[in-house]
Tab-separated table of C-alpha atoms in Angstrom:
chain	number	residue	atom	x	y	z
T	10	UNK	CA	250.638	-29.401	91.177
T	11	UNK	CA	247.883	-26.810	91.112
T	12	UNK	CA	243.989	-27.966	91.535
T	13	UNK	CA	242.588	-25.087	89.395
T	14	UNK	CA	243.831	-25.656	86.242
T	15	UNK	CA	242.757	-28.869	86.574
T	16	UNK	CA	239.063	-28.385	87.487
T	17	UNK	CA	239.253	-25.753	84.601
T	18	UNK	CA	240.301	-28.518	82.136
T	19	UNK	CA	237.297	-30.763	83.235
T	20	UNK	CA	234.903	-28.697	83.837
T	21	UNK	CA	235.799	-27.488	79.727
T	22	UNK	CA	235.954	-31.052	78.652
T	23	UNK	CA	232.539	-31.752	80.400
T	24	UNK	CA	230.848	-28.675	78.814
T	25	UNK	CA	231.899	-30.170	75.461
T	26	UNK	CA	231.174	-33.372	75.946
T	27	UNK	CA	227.114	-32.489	77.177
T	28	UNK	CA	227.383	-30.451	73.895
T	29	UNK	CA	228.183	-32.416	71.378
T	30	UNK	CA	226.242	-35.026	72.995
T	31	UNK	CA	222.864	-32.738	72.609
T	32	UNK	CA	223.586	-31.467	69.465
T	33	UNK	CA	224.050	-35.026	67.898
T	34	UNK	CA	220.700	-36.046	69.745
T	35	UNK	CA	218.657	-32.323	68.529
T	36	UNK	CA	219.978	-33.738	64.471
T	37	UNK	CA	218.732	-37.131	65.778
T	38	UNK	CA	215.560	-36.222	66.607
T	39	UNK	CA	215.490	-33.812	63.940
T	40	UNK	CA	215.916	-36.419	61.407
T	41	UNK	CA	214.097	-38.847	62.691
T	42	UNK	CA	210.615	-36.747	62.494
T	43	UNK	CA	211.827	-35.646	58.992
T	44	UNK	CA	211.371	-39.282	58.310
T	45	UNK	CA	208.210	-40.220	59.727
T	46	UNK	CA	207.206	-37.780	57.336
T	47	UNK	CA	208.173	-39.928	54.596
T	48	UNK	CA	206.054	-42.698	56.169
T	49	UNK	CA	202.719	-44.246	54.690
T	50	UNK	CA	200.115	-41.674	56.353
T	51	UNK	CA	197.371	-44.218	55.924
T	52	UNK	CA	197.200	-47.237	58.307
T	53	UNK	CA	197.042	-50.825	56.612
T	54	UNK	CA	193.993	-52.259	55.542
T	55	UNK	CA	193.072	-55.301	57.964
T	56	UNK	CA	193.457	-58.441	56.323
T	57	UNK	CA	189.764	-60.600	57.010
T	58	UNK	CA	190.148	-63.623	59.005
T	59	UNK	CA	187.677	-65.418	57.151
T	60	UNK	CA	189.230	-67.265	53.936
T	61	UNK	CA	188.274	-67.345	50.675
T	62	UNK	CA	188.446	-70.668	50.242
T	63	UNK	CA	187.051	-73.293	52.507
T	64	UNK	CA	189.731	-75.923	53.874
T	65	UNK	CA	189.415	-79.648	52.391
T	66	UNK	CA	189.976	-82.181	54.869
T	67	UNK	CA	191.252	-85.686	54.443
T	68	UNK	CA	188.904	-88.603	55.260
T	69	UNK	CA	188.676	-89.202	58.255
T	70	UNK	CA	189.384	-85.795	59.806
T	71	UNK	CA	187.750	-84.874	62.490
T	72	UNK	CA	185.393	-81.462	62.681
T	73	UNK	CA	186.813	-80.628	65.896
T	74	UNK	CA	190.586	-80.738	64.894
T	75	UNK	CA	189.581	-78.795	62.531
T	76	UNK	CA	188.107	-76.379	64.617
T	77	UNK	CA	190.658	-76.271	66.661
T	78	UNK	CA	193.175	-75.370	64.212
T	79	UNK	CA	190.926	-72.755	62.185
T	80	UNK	CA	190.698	-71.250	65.870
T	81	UNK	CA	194.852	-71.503	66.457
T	82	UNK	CA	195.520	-69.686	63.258
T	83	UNK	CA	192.572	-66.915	63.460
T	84	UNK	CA	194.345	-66.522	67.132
T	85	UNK	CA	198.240	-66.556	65.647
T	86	UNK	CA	197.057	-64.025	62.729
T	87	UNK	CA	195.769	-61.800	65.619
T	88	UNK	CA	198.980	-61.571	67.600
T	89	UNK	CA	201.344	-60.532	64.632
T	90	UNK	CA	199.054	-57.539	63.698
């Protein structure tokens, strides 16, 4: 059994392979920016962190737990932006 018909067939099969590999990843690409064309040009308006409405507490409620929450949120609103 001959070695240079054998390198021959790989070195073929590689040369298709890296092919077809970079021409599915140049449509990829391709389509892919295509699409971010398609995408809302304007960046979201940034919801305020100060609410309409004020919070009613329950008797008995302290100030500082509420504080402490209004703080928690604000902080929780921040982090999924």
């Amino acid at each position: 059994m001959e070695l240079g018909p054998l390198l021959e067939q790989a070195l073929m099969l590689m040369l298709t392979g890296m092919s077809v590999v970079f021409v599915f990843l140049s449509i990829l690409i391709f389509l892919v920016r295509q699409l971010a064309r398609f995408g809302d040009p304007t960046p979201p308006t940034p919801v305020s962190s100060v609410t309409s409405t004020p919070v009613k507490a329950k008797p008995g409620t302290s100030p500082d737990v509420i504080a402490a929450i209004t703080v928690a949120v604000q902080q929780y609103r921040q982090r999924q932006r």
